[in-house]
XYZ file of N, CA and C in Angstrom:
558
model
N 9.153 -35.602 0.735
C 8.569 -35.390 1.511
C 8.645 -33.433 1.531
N 8.017 -32.413 0.972
C 8.995 -31.248 0.462
C 9.151 -30.499 1.547
N 9.897 -29.794 2.139
C 10.621 -28.984 2.947
C 9.454 -27.756 3.699
N 9.034 -27.801 4.726
C 8.259 -26.285 5.102
C 9.392 -25.102 4.684
N 8.616 -24.121 3.978
C 9.098 -23.044 4.101
C 9.483 -22.096 5.126
N 10.721 -21.804 5.475
C 11.390 -20.734 6.382
C 10.810 -19.651 6.483
N 9.911 -19.038 7.704
C 8.618 -18.309 7.796
C 10.260 -16.723 8.030
N 10.756 -17.111 8.301
C 11.611 -15.793 8.746
C 12.565 -15.353 7.089
N 12.862 -16.529 6.153
C 13.286 -16.389 5.180
C 12.218 -15.596 4.179
N 11.089 -16.447 4.122
C 9.599 -15.878 3.497
C 9.314 -14.104 3.128
N 9.907 -14.092 4.961
C 9.360 -12.418 5.360
C 10.598 -11.716 4.671
N 11.875 -12.119 4.674
C 13.207 -11.425 4.216
C 12.938 -11.451 2.701
N 12.381 -12.591 1.689
C 12.222 -12.388 1.108
C 10.929 -11.592 -0.263
N 9.814 -11.728 1.080
C 8.685 -10.359 0.606
C 9.507 -9.135 1.110
N 10.158 -8.471 1.756
C 10.780 -7.202 1.878
C 11.476 -7.001 0.979
N 12.098 -7.755 0.531
C 13.075 -7.420 -0.541
C 12.645 -7.303 -2.167
N 11.353 -7.819 -2.079
C 10.665 -8.312 -3.111
C 9.826 -6.717 -3.572
N 9.578 -5.895 -2.281
C 9.000 -4.691 -2.209
C 9.366 -3.832 -2.543
N 11.018 -4.123 -1.922
C 12.251 -2.659 -2.014
C 12.570 -2.786 -3.971
N 12.619 -4.213 -4.424
C 13.073 -4.268 -5.630
C 11.987 -3.646 -6.467
N 10.937 -4.000 -6.343
C 9.951 -3.545 -7.286
C 9.481 -1.988 -6.832
N 10.016 -1.772 -5.770
C 9.830 0.079 -5.479
C 10.612 0.747 -6.680
N 11.718 -0.026 -7.348
C 12.386 0.259 -8.403
C 11.917 0.200 -9.789
N 11.563 -0.849 -9.557
C 11.104 -1.355 -11.028
C 10.104 -1.234 -11.934
N 9.025 -1.343 -10.405
C 7.372 -1.472 -10.808
C 7.471 -2.830 -11.658
N 6.204 -3.123 -11.982
C 5.642 -4.475 -12.611
C 6.123 -4.461 -13.739
N 6.576 -3.896 -14.630
C 6.877 -3.944 -16.210
C 8.024 -5.093 -15.649
N 7.785 -6.453 -16.781
C 8.871 -7.109 -17.060
C 9.290 -8.069 -15.213
N 8.259 -7.855 -14.558
C 8.294 -8.650 -13.363
C 7.779 -10.193 -13.163
N 9.328 -11.159 -12.901
C 9.169 -12.295 -13.039
C 10.080 -13.272 -12.238
N 9.614 -14.343 -11.787
C 10.291 -14.519 -10.105
C 12.049 -15.077 -10.931
N 12.395 -15.430 -11.942
C 13.575 -15.004 -12.641
C 14.174 -14.231 -12.785
N 13.654 -13.137 -13.245
C 14.607 -11.377 -13.287
C 14.291 -11.308 -11.833
N 13.632 -11.587 -10.667
C 13.302 -11.115 -9.247
C 14.444 -11.765 -8.420
N 14.659 -13.176 -8.563
C 15.545 -14.336 -8.036
C 16.861 -13.631 -7.391
N 17.634 -13.294 -8.558
C 19.146 -12.719 -8.458
C 19.374 -11.673 -7.118
N 18.636 -10.658 -7.635
C 18.637 -9.535 -6.733
C 18.191 -9.862 -5.263
N 17.361 -10.688 -4.441
C 17.063 -11.085 -3.984
C 18.426 -12.433 -3.090
N 19.272 -12.962 -3.696
C 19.830 -14.192 -4.101
C 19.398 -15.442 -3.652
N 18.769 -15.203 -4.226
C 17.943 -16.933 -4.437
C 17.760 -17.207 -5.672
N 16.761 -18.372 -5.827
C 17.202 -19.005 -7.247
C 15.157 -18.767 -7.778
N 14.916 -18.848 -8.865
C 13.390 -18.573 -9.430
C 12.421 -19.979 -8.492
N 13.251 -20.962 -8.324
C 12.938 -22.198 -7.820
C 12.627 -22.229 -6.324
N 13.472 -21.379 -5.723
C 13.285 -21.318 -4.401
C 12.146 -20.067 -4.294
N 12.147 -19.240 -5.131
C 10.923 -18.362 -4.909
C 9.690 -19.290 -5.122
N 9.456 -20.128 -6.141
C 8.253 -20.708 -6.166
C 7.991 -21.808 -5.058
N 9.373 -22.622 -3.959
C 9.176 -22.916 -3.082
C 8.104 -22.113 -1.613
N 8.616 -20.576 -1.788
C 8.237 -20.122 -0.882
C 6.903 -19.377 -1.058
N 6.514 -19.087 -2.333
C 5.304 -18.809 -2.627
C 4.174 -19.335 -3.767
N 5.128 -20.257 -4.819
C 3.886 -21.068 -5.745
C 4.123 -20.524 -6.877
N 3.720 -19.166 -6.937
C 3.502 -18.440 -8.325
C 4.095 -16.902 -8.004
N 4.437 -16.426 -9.489
C 4.601 -14.687 -9.136
C 3.650 -14.091 -8.682
N 1.919 -14.172 -9.244
C 0.953 -13.720 -7.984
C 0.534 -13.960 -6.984
N 1.160 -15.219 -6.659
C 1.090 -15.103 -4.842
C 2.208 -14.315 -3.953
N 2.914 -14.107 -4.473
C 4.463 -13.192 -4.656
C 4.015 -12.078 -4.406
N 3.741 -11.781 -5.822
C 3.386 -10.334 -5.634
C 2.152 -9.621 -4.738
N 1.438 -10.930 -4.137
C -0.291 -10.565 -2.927
C 0.635 -10.571 -1.919
N 1.284 -10.805 -1.729
C 2.335 -11.228 -0.226
C 3.289 -9.974 -0.124
N 3.790 -9.437 -1.140
C 4.468 -7.748 -1.262
C 3.132 -6.675 -1.177
N 2.517 -6.694 -1.816
C 1.114 -5.963 -1.157
C 0.341 -5.926 -0.234
N 0.465 -7.185 0.742
C 0.505 -6.983 2.126
C 1.184 -6.669 2.803
N 2.096 -6.934 2.458
C 3.549 -6.344 3.151
C 3.383 -4.952 3.149
N 3.383 -4.191 1.987
C 3.323 -2.729 2.002
C 2.061 -2.009 2.766
N 0.326 -3.026 2.847
C -0.150 -2.707 3.869
C -0.020 -2.220 5.066
N 0.834 -3.332 5.420
C 0.812 -3.583 6.636
C 2.223 -2.282 7.029
N 3.006 -1.893 6.553
C 4.292 -0.969 7.001
C 3.122 0.365 6.818
N 2.697 0.623 5.799
C 1.672 2.037 6.036
C 0.743 1.804 7.333
N 0.284 0.730 7.427
C -0.949 0.931 8.430
C -0.352 1.080 9.908
N 1.571 0.229 10.117
C 1.924 0.080 10.905
C 2.306 1.656 11.425
N 2.625 2.298 10.269
C 3.120 3.756 10.483
C 2.229 4.297 10.831
N 0.804 4.646 10.310
C -0.531 5.549 10.595
C -0.712 4.739 12.419
N -0.558 3.951 12.751
C -0.801 3.612 14.474
C 0.227 3.872 15.294
N 1.361 4.276 14.594
C 2.533 4.914 15.507
C 2.629 6.309 15.485
N 1.325 7.553 14.821
C 1.453 8.741 15.321
C 1.074 8.477 16.475
N 1.623 9.648 17.226
C 0.932 9.503 18.824
C -0.202 10.674 19.232
N -0.783 10.541 18.441
C -2.226 11.643 18.735
C -3.854 11.027 18.665
N -4.502 11.504 19.179
C -5.978 11.133 18.612
C -6.427 11.959 17.541
N -5.679 12.922 17.439
C -6.136 13.998 16.027
C -6.064 13.247 15.015
N -7.179 12.881 14.572
C -7.309 12.443 12.805
C -6.671 13.392 12.049
N -6.777 14.882 12.070
C -5.572 15.417 10.946
C -4.651 15.084 11.388
N -4.205 15.124 11.845
C -2.227 15.208 12.162
C -2.107 13.422 11.573
N -2.779 12.639 12.005
C -2.619 10.956 11.576
C -2.888 11.105 10.015
N -4.102 12.093 9.361
C -3.907 12.070 7.851
C -2.815 12.744 7.540
N -2.518 13.947 8.025
C -1.305 14.842 7.350
C -0.156 14.354 7.412
N 0.283 12.503 8.505
C 0.938 12.057 8.550
C 1.113 10.653 7.392
N -0.174 10.499 7.257
C -0.031 9.825 6.256
C 0.209 10.291 5.005
N -0.177 11.551 4.525
C 0.134 12.051 3.405
C 1.633 12.293 2.757
N 2.235 12.541 4.336
C 3.411 12.613 4.247
C 4.265 11.178 3.598
N 3.944 10.181 4.268
C 4.082 9.111 4.109
C 4.007 8.774 2.569
N 3.162 8.933 1.909
C 2.532 8.722 0.670
C 3.348 9.150 -0.134
N 4.022 10.377 0.058
C 4.662 11.368 -0.794
C 6.257 11.250 -0.209
N 6.350 10.578 0.648
C 8.311 10.878 0.835
C 8.956 9.886 -0.134
N 9.818 10.440 -0.892
C 10.003 10.198 -2.076
C 10.995 8.617 -1.538
N 11.106 8.161 -0.198
C 11.607 6.769 -0.394
C 10.508 5.777 -0.206
N 9.522 6.269 -0.355
C 8.533 5.344 -0.259
C 7.400 5.654 -1.372
N 7.598 6.755 -2.618
C 7.075 6.933 -3.957
C 7.014 5.660 -4.816
N 8.023 4.298 -4.486
C 8.035 3.119 -5.684
C 6.858 2.430 -5.149
N 6.981 2.305 -4.081
C 6.094 1.753 -3.091
C 4.428 1.521 -3.538
N 4.339 3.112 -3.309
C 2.793 3.919 -3.626
C 2.839 3.594 -4.993
N 3.465 3.991 -5.678
C 3.427 3.621 -7.507
C 3.205 2.175 -7.523
N 3.593 1.212 -7.345
C 3.581 -0.160 -7.242
C 1.943 -0.459 -6.965
N 1.577 0.119 -5.980
C -0.067 -0.129 -5.398
C -0.835 0.372 -6.361
N -0.439 1.720 -6.998
C -1.196 2.475 -7.705
C -1.493 1.324 -9.084
N -0.448 1.036 -9.430
C 0.041 0.088 -10.639
C -1.217 -1.143 -10.264
N -1.040 -1.582 -9.146
C -1.954 -3.212 -9.209
C -3.251 -2.524 -9.162
N -3.918 -1.406 -8.267
C -5.020 -1.232 -8.178
C -5.730 -0.546 -10.103
N -4.623 -0.153 -10.275
C -5.580 -0.046 -12.160
C -5.269 -0.988 -12.794
N -4.431 -2.092 -12.854
C -4.394 -3.541 -13.706
C -5.426 -4.593 -13.101
N -5.526 -3.751 -12.121
C -6.719 -5.226 -11.251
C -7.960 -4.726 -11.823
N -8.164 -3.866 -12.405
C -9.611 -3.692 -13.068
C -9.748 -4.263 -14.619
N -8.634 -4.957 -15.294
C -8.784 -5.589 -16.288
C -9.583 -7.207 -16.154
N -10.551 -7.959 -16.894
C -11.270 -8.715 -17.020
C -9.814 -10.012 -16.654
N -9.904 -10.817 -15.511
C -9.145 -11.806 -15.323
C -8.024 -11.184 -14.416
N -7.979 -10.621 -14.375
C -6.485 -10.012 -13.330
C -6.337 -10.596 -12.043
N -5.328 -11.521 -11.867
C -5.432 -12.512 -10.757
C -5.347 -11.482 -9.292
N -5.416 -10.334 -9.395
C -4.728 -9.290 -8.096
C -6.075 -8.543 -7.904
N -7.094 -8.907 -8.412
C -8.628 -8.021 -8.057
C -8.585 -7.889 -6.741
N -8.786 -9.255 -6.202
C -9.110 -9.503 -4.749
C -8.278 -9.077 -3.785
N -6.807 -9.218 -4.203
C -5.574 -8.627 -3.145
C -5.996 -6.665 -3.321
N -6.423 -6.477 -4.712
C -6.699 -4.827 -4.456
C -7.974 -4.588 -4.098
N -8.870 -5.138 -4.144
C -10.169 -5.069 -3.648
C -9.604 -5.116 -1.914
N -9.082 -6.040 -1.079
C -8.769 -6.040 0.118
C -7.975 -4.868 0.235
N -7.079 -4.767 -0.204
C -6.296 -3.247 0.051
C -6.983 -2.163 0.681
N -7.972 -2.074 -0.840
C -9.416 -0.884 -0.339
C -10.043 -0.950 0.768
N -10.543 -1.907 0.676
C -11.212 -2.443 2.234
C -10.444 -2.337 3.396
N -9.440 -2.819 3.652
C -8.598 -2.453 4.714
C -8.494 -0.789 5.039
N -7.967 -0.218 4.111
C -7.400 1.189 4.030
C -8.704 1.589 4.962
N -9.832 1.669 3.853
C -10.898 2.354 4.826
C -11.856 1.737 5.900
N -11.211 0.566 6.342
C -11.763 -0.183 7.248
C -10.720 0.757 8.209
N -9.517 0.390 8.322
C -8.402 1.059 9.247
C -9.486 2.665 9.662
N -9.229 3.520 8.460
C -9.710 4.826 9.281
C -10.935 4.850 9.454
N -11.967 4.156 9.376
C -12.817 3.965 9.884
C -12.895 4.441 11.361
N -12.390 2.827 11.890
C -12.065 2.558 13.053
C -11.409 3.494 14.067
N -10.299 4.416 13.051
C -9.878 5.777 13.785
C -10.846 6.711 13.805
N -11.718 7.010 13.144
C -12.939 8.013 13.034
C -13.683 7.755 14.097
N -14.617 6.073 14.309
C -15.370 5.701 15.283
C -14.527 6.207 16.348
N -13.112 6.119 16.769
C -12.955 6.431 18.104
C -12.461 7.407 18.528
N -12.523 8.052 17.520
C -13.124 10.137 18.053
C -14.365 10.247 18.372
N -15.513 9.398 17.864
C -16.830 10.059 18.055
C -17.549 9.911 17.313
N -16.961 9.695 15.681
C -17.905 9.580 14.415
C -18.609 8.900 14.760
N -20.135 8.649 13.827
C -21.125 7.423 13.820
C -20.325 6.678 13.044
N -20.455 5.237 13.264
C -19.929 4.712 12.291
C -20.520 4.658 10.668
N -21.787 4.987 10.759
C -22.071 5.526 9.092
C -21.375 6.446 8.404
N -21.042 7.295 9.428
C -20.535 8.822 8.655
C -18.807 8.325 8.846
N -18.626 7.714 9.765
C -16.717 7.395 9.910
C -16.855 6.176 8.345
N -17.522 5.580 7.732
C -17.042 4.559 6.719
C -17.179 5.581 5.711
N -18.389 6.774 5.291
C -18.368 7.335 4.517
C -17.107 8.474 4.170
N -16.200 8.837 5.210
C -15.921 9.924 5.326
C -14.303 8.849 5.285
N -14.388 8.060 5.523
C -12.809 7.352 5.805
C -12.662 6.982 3.946
N -13.815 6.361 3.540
C -13.780 6.153 1.956
C -13.504 7.049 1.254
N -13.785 8.978 1.664
C -13.645 9.490 0.594
C -12.394 10.450 0.928
N -11.757 10.323 2.430
C -10.294 10.589 2.658
C -9.265 9.311 1.823
N -9.744 8.027 2.157
C -8.446 7.432 1.652
C -8.654 7.180 0.148
N -9.717 7.139 -0.468
C -9.728 7.826 -1.972
C -8.984 8.836 -2.716
N -9.451 9.997 -1.634
C -9.180 11.299 -2.360
C -7.611 11.326 -2.310
N -7.165 11.033 -1.139
C -5.451 10.615 -0.982
C -4.828 10.235 -1.843
N -5.823 9.117 -2.558
C -4.916 7.921 -3.393
C -5.120 8.955 -4.534
N -6.097 9.588 -4.804
C -6.378 10.291 -6.178
C -5.291 11.343 -6.261
N -5.007 11.966 -5.512
C -4.193 13.217 -5.400
C -2.812 12.582 -5.268
N -2.504 11.394 -4.820
C -1.047 11.308 -4.985
C -1.252 10.421 -6.162
N -1.979 9.674 -7.456
C -1.780 9.861 -8.678
C -1.339 10.894 -9.772
N -1.859 12.407 -9.071
C -1.937 13.367 -9.693
C -0.283 13.508 -9.288
N -0.259 13.553 -8.069
C 1.353 14.087 -7.965
C 2.006 13.489 -9.159
N 1.953 12.138 -8.862
C 3.022 11.220 -9.810
C 2.698 11.317 -10.916
N 1.795 12.070 -11.326
C 1.646 12.292 -12.938
C 2.081 13.204 -12.991
N 1.830 14.665 -12.791
C 1.894 15.981 -13.029
C 3.429 16.075 -12.340
N 3.821 16.074 -11.264
C 4.830 16.145 -10.288
C 4.662 17.502 -9.871
N 3.233 18.130 -9.607
C 3.058 19.753 -8.927
C 3.029 19.125 -7.751
N 3.879 19.113 -6.828
C 4.474 18.954 -5.208
C 3.312 19.786 -4.554
N 3.255 21.388 -4.417
C 2.506 22.249 -4.479
C 1.445 22.690 -4.186
N 0.673 22.163 -5.392
C -0.927 21.927 -5.683
C -1.454 20.754 -4.836
N -1.042 19.660 -5.092
C -1.014 18.638 -4.520
C -1.358 18.321 -3.013
N -0.360 19.224 -2.579
C -0.213 19.128 -0.813
C -1.054 19.926 -0.498
N -1.308 21.316 -1.000
C -2.172 22.054 -0.879
C -3.908 21.532 -0.994
N -4.003 20.694 -1.801
C -5.561 19.913 -1.778
C -5.793 18.699 -0.973
N -4.667 18.138 -0.639
C -4.731 17.059 0.114
C -4.740 17.910 1.774
N -4.105 19.083 1.827
C -4.549 19.615 3.361
C -5.633 20.382 2.888
N -6.097 20.779 2.301
C -7.646 21.151 2.457
C -8.696 20.260 2.258
N -8.609 18.698 1.483
C -9.318 17.598 2.045
C -9.466 17.236 3.675
N -8.363 16.915 4.121
C -8.159 16.648 5.569
C -8.979 17.692 6.509
N -8.323 19.130 6.288
C -9.102 20.213 7.236
C -11.028 19.903 6.973
N -10.894 19.820 5.301
C -12.990 19.726 5.591
C -13.378 18.538 5.820
N -13.114 17.561 6.076
C -13.243 16.331 6.100
C -12.920 15.974 8.015
N -12.111 16.433 8.267
C -11.787 15.920 9.597
C -11.527 17.453 10.464
N -12.087 18.565 10.483
C -12.303 19.429 11.238
C -13.182 19.367 12.454
N -12.817 19.416 13.329
C -13.157 19.173 14.996
C -14.809 19.447 14.946
């Protein structure tokens, strides 16, 4: 009878995989190449996750959980402060690899038959729904909040992609602040 995976060890492996993929990206990502970095074997990764794709899905869910937790820890109800804090987190060099990975997955999920299309769609939906909830919480109507949450989350991801491609920090910061001010002005 197979052993039940230890949830604490599973969480450690997901966290380690997220940190590793931050530096390597998706290119050449296999269970066999990842295992030594995590201090385990490919066989144990199969035991915990089943497949490479299931591990990657768990990694992306952990990334999303961390970022939403960071948003929720901002001690204010002012959505502009929260949005600027989100941008600071997205552009923090310590997290650049995490967001590069997220953008890679979102982009590759567009390919026909890509196994990560559902997890990418879930990630987009989760961000929009979370920001929508914050906006409803400050008095926006649900319809307006959903549209503004979509514009804000997609706008910031687009600006992040621009920043990563061009390296133009000053212009993308100014554009992010402008987007936040236009959308979230009282």
